[in-house]
Short mmCIF file of C-alpha atoms and ligand atoms in Angstrom, two decimals:
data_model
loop_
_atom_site.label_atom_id
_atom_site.label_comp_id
_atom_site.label_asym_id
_atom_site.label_seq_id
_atom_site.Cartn_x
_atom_site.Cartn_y
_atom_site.Cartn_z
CA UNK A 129 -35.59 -21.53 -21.89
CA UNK A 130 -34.75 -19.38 -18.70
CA UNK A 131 -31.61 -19.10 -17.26
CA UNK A 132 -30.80 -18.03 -13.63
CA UNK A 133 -27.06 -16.60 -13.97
CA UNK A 134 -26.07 -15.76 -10.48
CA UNK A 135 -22.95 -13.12 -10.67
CA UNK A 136 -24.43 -12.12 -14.16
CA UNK A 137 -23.14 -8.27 -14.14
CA UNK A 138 -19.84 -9.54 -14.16
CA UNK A 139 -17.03 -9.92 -16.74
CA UNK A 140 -17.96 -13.41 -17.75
CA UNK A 141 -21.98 -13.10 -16.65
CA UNK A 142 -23.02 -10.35 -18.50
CA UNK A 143 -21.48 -11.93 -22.11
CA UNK A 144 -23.17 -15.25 -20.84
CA UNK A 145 -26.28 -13.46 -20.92
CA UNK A 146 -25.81 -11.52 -24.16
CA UNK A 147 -24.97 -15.51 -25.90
CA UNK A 148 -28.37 -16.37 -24.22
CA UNK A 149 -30.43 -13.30 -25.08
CA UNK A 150 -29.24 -13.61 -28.84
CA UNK A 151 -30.69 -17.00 -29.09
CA UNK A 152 -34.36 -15.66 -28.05
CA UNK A 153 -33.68 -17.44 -24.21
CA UNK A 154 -35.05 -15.28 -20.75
CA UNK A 155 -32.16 -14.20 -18.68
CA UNK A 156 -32.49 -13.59 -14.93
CA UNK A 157 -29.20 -11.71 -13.47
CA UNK A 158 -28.99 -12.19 -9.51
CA UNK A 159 -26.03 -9.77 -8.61
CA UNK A 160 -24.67 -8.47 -5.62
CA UNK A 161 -22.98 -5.87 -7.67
CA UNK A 162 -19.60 -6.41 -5.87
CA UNK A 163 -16.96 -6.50 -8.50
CA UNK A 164 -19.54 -6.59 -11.17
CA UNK A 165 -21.93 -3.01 -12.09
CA UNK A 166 -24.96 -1.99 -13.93
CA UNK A 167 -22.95 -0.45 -16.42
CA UNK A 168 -21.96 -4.43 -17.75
CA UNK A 169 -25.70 -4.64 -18.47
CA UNK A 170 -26.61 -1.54 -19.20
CA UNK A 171 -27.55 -2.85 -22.82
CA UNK A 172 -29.62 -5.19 -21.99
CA UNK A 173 -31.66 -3.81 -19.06
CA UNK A 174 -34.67 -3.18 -21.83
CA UNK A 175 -34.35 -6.14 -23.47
CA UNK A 176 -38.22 -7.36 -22.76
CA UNK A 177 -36.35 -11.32 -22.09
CA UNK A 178 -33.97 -9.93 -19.59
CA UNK A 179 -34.30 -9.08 -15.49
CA UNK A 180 -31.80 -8.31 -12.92
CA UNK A 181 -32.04 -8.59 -9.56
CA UNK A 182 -29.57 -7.20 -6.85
CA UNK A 183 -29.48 -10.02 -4.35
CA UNK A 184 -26.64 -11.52 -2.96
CA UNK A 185 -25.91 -15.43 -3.14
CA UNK A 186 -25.43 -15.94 0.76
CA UNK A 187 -29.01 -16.03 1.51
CA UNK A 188 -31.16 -18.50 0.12
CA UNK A 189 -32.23 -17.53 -3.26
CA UNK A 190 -36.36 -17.25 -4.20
CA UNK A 191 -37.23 -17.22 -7.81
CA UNK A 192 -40.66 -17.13 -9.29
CA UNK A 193 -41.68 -19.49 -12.44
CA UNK A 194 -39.84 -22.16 -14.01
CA UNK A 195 -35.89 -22.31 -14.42
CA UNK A 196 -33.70 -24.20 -16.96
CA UNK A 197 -30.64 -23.71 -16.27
CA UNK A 198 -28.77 -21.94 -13.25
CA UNK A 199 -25.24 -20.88 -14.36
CA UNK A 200 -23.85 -20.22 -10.97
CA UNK A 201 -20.76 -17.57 -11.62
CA UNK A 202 -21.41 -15.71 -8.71
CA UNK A 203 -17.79 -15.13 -6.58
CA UNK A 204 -14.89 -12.59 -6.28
CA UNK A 205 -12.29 -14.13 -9.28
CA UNK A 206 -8.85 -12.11 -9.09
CA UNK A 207 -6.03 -12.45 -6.26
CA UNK A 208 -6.45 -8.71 -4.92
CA UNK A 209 -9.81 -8.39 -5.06
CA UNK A 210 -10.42 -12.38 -2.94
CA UNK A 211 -7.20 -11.12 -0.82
CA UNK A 212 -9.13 -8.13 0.46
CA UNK A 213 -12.33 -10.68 1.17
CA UNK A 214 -11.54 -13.69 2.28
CA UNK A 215 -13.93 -14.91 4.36
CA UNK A 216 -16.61 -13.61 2.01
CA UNK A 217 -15.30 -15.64 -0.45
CA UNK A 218 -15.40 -18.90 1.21
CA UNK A 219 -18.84 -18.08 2.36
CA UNK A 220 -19.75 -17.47 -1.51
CA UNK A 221 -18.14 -20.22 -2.82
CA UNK A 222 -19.58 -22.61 0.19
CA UNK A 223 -23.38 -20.62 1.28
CA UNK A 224 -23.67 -19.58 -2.23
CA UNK A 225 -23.04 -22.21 -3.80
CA UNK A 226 -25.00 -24.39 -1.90
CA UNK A 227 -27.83 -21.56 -2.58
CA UNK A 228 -27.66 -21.89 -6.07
CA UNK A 229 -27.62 -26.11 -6.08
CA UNK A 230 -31.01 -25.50 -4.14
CA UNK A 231 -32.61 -23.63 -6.34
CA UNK A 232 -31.44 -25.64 -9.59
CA UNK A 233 -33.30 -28.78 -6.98
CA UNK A 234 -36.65 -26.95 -6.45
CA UNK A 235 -37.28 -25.70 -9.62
CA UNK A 236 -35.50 -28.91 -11.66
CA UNK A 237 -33.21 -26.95 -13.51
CA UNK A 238 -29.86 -27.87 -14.71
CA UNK A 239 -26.84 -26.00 -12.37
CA UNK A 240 -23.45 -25.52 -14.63
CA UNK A 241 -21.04 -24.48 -11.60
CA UNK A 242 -17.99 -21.94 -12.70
CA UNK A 243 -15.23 -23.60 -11.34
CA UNK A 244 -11.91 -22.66 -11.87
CA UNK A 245 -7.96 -23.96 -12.89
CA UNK A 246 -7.28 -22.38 -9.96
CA UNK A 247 -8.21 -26.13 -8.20
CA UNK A 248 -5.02 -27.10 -9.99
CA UNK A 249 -2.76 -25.27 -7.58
CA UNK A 250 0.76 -25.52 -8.52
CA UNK A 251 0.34 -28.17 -10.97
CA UNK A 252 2.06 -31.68 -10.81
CA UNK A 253 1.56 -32.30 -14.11
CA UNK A 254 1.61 -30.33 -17.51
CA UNK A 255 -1.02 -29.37 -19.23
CA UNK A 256 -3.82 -29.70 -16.94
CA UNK A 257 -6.27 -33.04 -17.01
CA UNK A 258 -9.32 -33.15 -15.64
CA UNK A 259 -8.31 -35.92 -13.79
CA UNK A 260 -5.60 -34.18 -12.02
CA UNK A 261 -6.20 -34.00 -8.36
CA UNK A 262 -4.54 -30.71 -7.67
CA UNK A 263 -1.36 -29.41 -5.77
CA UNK A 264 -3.09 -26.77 -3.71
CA UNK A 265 -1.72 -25.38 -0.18
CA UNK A 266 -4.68 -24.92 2.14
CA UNK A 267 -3.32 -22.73 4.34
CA UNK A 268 -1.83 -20.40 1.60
CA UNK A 269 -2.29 -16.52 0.41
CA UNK A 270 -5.19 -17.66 -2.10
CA UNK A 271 -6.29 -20.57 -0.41
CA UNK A 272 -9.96 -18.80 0.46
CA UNK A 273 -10.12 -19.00 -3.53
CA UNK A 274 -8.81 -22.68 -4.27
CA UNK A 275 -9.99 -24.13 -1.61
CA UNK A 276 -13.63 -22.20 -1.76
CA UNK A 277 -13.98 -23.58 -5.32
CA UNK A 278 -12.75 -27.04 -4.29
CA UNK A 279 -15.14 -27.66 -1.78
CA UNK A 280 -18.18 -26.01 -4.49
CA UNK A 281 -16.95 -28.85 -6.60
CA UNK A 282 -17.04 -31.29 -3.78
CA UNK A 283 -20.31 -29.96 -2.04
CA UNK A 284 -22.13 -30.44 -6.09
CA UNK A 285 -20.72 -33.98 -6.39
CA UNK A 286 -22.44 -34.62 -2.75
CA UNK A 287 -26.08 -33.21 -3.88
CA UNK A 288 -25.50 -34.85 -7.03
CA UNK A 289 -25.25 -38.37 -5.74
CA UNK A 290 -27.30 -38.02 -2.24
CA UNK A 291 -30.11 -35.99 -4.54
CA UNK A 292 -29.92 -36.38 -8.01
CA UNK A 293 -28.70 -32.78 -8.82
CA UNK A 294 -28.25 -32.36 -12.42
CA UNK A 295 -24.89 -30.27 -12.20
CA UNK A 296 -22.34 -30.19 -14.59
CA UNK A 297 -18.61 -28.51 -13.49
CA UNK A 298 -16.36 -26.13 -15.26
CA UNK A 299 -12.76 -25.38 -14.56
CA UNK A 300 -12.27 -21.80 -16.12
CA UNK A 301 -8.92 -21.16 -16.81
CA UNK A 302 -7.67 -17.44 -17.44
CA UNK A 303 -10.18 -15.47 -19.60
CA UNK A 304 -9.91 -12.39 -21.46
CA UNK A 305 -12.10 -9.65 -22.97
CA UNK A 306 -14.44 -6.22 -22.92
CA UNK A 307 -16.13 -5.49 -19.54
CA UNK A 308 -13.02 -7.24 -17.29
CA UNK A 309 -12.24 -4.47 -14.59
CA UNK A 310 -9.20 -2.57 -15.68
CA UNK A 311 -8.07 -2.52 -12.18
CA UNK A 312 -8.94 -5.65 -10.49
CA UNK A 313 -5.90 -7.28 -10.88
CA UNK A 314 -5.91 -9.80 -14.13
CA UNK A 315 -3.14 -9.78 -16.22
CA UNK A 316 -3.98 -8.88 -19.38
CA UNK A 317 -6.84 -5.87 -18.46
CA UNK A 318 -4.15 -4.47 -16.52
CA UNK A 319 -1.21 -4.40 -19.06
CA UNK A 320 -3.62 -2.92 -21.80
CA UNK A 321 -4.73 -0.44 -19.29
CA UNK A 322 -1.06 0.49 -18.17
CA UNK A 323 0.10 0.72 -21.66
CA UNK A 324 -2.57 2.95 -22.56
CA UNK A 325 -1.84 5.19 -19.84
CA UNK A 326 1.87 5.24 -20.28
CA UNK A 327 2.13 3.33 -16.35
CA UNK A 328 5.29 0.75 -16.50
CA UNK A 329 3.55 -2.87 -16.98
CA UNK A 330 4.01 -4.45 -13.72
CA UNK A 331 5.88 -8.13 -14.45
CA UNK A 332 5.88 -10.21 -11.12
CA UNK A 333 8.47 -12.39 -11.03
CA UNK A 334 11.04 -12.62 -14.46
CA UNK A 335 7.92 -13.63 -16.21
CA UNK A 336 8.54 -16.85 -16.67
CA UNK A 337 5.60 -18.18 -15.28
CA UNK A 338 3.15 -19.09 -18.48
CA UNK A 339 -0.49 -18.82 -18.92
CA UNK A 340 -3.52 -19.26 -21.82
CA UNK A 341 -5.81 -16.97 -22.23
CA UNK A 342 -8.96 -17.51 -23.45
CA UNK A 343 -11.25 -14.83 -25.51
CA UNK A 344 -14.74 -14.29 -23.74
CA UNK A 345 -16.78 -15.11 -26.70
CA UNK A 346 -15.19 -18.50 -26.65
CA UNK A 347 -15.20 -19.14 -23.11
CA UNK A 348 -19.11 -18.33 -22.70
CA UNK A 349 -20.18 -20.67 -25.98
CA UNK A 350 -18.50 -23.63 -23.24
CA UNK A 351 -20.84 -22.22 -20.66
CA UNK A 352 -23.64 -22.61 -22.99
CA UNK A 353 -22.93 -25.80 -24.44
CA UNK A 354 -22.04 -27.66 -20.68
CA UNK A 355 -25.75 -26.07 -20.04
CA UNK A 356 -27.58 -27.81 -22.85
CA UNK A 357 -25.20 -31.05 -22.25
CA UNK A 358 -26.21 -33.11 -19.28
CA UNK A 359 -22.19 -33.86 -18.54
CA UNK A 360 -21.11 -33.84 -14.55
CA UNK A 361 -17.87 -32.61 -15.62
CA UNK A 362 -15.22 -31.55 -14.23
CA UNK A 363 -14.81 -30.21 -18.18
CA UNK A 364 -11.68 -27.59 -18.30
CA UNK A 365 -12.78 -24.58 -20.84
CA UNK A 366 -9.82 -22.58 -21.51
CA UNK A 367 -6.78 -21.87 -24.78
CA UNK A 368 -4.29 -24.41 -24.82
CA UNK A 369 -1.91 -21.73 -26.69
CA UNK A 370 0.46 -21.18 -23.78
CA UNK A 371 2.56 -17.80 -23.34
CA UNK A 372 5.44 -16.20 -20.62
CA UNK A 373 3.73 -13.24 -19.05
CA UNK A 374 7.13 -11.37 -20.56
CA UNK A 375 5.94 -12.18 -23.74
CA UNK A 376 2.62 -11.10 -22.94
CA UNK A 377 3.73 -7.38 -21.56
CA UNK A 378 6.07 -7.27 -24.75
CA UNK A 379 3.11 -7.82 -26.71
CA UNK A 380 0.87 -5.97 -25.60
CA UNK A 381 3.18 -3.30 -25.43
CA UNK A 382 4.20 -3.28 -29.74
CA UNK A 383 0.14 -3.55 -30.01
CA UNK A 384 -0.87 -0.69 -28.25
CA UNK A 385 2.28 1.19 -29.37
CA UNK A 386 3.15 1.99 -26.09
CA UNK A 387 6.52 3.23 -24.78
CA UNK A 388 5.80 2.07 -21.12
CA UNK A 389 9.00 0.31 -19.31
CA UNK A 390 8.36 -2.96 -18.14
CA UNK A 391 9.25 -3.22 -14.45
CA UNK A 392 9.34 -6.12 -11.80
CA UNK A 393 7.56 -6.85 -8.47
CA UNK A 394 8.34 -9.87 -6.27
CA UNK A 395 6.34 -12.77 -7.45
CA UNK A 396 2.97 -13.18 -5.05
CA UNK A 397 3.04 -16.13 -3.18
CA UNK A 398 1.57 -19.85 -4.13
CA UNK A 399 1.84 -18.11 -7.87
CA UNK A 400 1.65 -21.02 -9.99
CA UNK A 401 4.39 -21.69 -12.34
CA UNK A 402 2.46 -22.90 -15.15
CA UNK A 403 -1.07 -23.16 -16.65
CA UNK A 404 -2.69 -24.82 -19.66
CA UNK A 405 -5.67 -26.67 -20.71
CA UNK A 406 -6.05 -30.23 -21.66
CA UNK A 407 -9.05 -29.69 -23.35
CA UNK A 408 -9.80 -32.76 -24.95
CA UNK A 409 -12.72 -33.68 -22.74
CA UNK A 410 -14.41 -30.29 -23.71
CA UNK A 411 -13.98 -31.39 -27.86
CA UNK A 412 -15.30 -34.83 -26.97
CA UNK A 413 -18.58 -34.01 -24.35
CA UNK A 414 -19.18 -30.27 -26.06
CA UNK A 415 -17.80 -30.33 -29.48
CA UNK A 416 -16.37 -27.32 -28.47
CA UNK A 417 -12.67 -25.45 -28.87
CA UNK A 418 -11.63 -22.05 -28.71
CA UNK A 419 -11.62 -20.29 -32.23
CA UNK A 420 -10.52 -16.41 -31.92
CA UNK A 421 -6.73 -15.95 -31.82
CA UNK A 422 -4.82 -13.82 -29.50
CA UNK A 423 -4.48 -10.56 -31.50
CA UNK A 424 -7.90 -10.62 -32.46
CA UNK A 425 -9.00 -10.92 -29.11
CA UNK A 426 -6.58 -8.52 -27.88
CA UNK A 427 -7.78 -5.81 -30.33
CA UNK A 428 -11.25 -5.86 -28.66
CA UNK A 429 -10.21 -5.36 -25.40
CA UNK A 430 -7.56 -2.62 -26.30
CA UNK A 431 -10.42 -0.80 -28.14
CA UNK A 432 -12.95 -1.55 -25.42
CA UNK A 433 -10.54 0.36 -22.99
CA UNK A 434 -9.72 3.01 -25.61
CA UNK A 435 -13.16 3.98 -25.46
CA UNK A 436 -13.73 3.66 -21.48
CA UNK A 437 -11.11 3.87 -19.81
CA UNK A 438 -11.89 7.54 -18.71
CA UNK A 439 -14.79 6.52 -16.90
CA UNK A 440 -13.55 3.75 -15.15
CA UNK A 441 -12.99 3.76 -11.22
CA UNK A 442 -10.97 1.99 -9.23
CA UNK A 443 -13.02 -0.60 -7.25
CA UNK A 444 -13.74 -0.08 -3.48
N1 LIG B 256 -12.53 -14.67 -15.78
C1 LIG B 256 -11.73 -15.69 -15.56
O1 LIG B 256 -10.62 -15.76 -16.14
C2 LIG B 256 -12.14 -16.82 -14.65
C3 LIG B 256 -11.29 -17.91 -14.50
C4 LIG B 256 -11.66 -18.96 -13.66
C5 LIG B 256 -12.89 -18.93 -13.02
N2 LIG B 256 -13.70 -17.85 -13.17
C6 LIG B 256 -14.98 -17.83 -12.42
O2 LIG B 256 -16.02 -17.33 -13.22
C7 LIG B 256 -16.92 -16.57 -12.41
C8 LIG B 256 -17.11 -15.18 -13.01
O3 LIG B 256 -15.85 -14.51 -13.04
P1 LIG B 256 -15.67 -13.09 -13.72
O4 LIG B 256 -14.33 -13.08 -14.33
O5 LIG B 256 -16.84 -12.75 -14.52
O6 LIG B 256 -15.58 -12.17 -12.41
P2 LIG B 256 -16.38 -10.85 -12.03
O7 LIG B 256 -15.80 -10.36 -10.75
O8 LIG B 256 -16.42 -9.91 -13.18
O9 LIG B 256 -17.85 -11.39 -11.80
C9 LIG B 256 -18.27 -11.98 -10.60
C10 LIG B 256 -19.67 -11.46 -10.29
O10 LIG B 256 -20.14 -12.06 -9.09
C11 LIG B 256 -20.80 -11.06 -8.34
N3 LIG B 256 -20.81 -11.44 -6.92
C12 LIG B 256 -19.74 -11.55 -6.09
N4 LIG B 256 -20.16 -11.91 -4.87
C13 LIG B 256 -21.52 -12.05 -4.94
C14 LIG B 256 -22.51 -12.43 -4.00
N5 LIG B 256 -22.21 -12.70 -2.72
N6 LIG B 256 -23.80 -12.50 -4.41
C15 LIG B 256 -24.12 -12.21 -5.70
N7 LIG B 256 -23.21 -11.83 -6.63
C16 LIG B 256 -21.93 -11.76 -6.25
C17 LIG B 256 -19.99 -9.80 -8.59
O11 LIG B 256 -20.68 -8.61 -8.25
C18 LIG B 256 -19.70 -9.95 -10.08
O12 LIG B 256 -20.73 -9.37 -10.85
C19 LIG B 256 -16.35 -16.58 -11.00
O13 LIG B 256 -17.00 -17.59 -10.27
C20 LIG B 256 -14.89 -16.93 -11.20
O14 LIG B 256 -14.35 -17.58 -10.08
C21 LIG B 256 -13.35 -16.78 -13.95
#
């Protein structure tokens, strides 16, 4: 098969297309290299099955050959790096989206959209069901986000009844792992990389607010298998195992064997209280579940930033 993965030299694209290039699959990266960089596929940029191409999802998207599947991740994902892009996000998540949907239509590929549990808002109820409807404030801090994906669910569910797109919908819910930017913002890249520079690990809030973290590994086998299904979705892919974000910090903290202080920030706005995966429907359509266990998964990013950390900027 060949795969069109739009945002591919980010966190989540460029393990995608390790998962795919493993299995003897082409992989064609289309990246904008905005939060994502070469240096996520650096690995793979001689692989003879894999191509990148810098392009950026806005404009209409040309692609020589045939095309399986078109895993559309392209889109800014954390709350500072969306809040300093706003309108570019909507324009991703609306433009590019509708970009990608075309391109799955002319070549008659299947399009798996990378939606996120961010169209949950605030939740209403507890743990999250795909049939949940959301609790989302449109005019809020990350509403270019929630509402961006929202409307790249709805615009897919248009195509896909008005002209037979063959999409299928994922809600993403907080992932975890090796190549996440250190400094863009995520919870658990930035405690690892504050212990291991002896910063205090920001808590917003008391840390009381919960969320589950998925490992990458896990998270990208759902990509794959909502690929090869032929399921609309919406499927959440996520870890039901749910933790406080003070338990997180403390954590992270005894596993690094850092002496950091934990400090507090106002919470940001429209921060959702709670987050966790029904993932039921996922088991059922995918036969899939998450397998690798928080300490585990932990490890490999704590070594990850052990080892390149150093070399890490700031993004712009
Ligand atoms: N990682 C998570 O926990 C999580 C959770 C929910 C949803 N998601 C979704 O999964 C997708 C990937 O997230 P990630 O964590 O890998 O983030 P990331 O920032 O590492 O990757 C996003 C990629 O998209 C690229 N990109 C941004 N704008 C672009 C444009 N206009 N044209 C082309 N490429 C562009 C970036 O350069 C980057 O490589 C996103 O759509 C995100 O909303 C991620």
């Amino acid at each position: 098969m060949r795969c069109v993965i739009t945002g591919g030299a980010g966190f989540l694209g460029s393990h995608l297309s390790d998962l795919i290039l493993q299995q003897d699959h082409e992989v064609l990266v289309l990246d904008a290299l905005i939060t994502g960089s070469r240096a996520n596929i650096a690995h793979l940029l001689s692989h003879p099955g894999f191509t990148f191409r810098e392009c950026d999802v806005r404009h209409p998207l040309q692609v020589d050959g045939p095309v399986d599947i078109v895993f559309n991740l392209a889109s800014p994902a954390s709350p500072p790096v969306y809040s300093r892009r706003r309108v570019e996000c909507l324009l991703i998540n609306s433009l590019g989206v509708h970009h990608a949907a075309r391109l799955a239509l002319d070549t008659g590929a299947r399009l798996v959209q990378a939606s996120t549990s961010e169209v949950y808002g605030d939740p209403l109820h507890h743990p999250q069901v795909e049939t949940d409807w959301g609790n989302v404030n449109p005019v809020g801090e990350r509403s270019c986000y929630d509402e961006g994906k929202r409307y790249g669910e709805a615009l897919l569910t248009a195509l896909r009844l008005e002209e037979g797109l063959n999409s299928g919908i994922v809600r993403i819910f907080n992932t975890y792992g090796p190549r996440m930017h250190p400094y863009d913002g995520r919870v658990i890249s930035g405690f690892i990389r504050q212990a291991l520079t002896g910063e205090p690990l920001t808590v917003f809030g008391d840390g009381s607010q919960t969320r589950s973290f998925c490992y990458v590994s896990d998270l990208v086998r759902g990509l794959w298998l909502m690929g090869t299904s032929d399921h609309p979705g919406p499927v959440n892919l996520g870890n039901p195992q749910e933790h406080t974000i003070l338990q997180m910090a403390h954590y992270i903290r005894a596993l690094t064997g850092s002496e950091s202080p934990i400090v507090h920030e106002p919470l940001p706005a429209d921060d959702p209280a709670r987050r966790r995966p029904q993932i039921s429907r996922a088991k059922e359509v995918l036969g899939w579940e998450p397998v690798v266990g928080l300490e585990e998964g932990l490890q490999h990013v704590i070594d990850w930033q052990r080892r390149t950390l150093g070399a890490t900027k700031q993004p712009a």
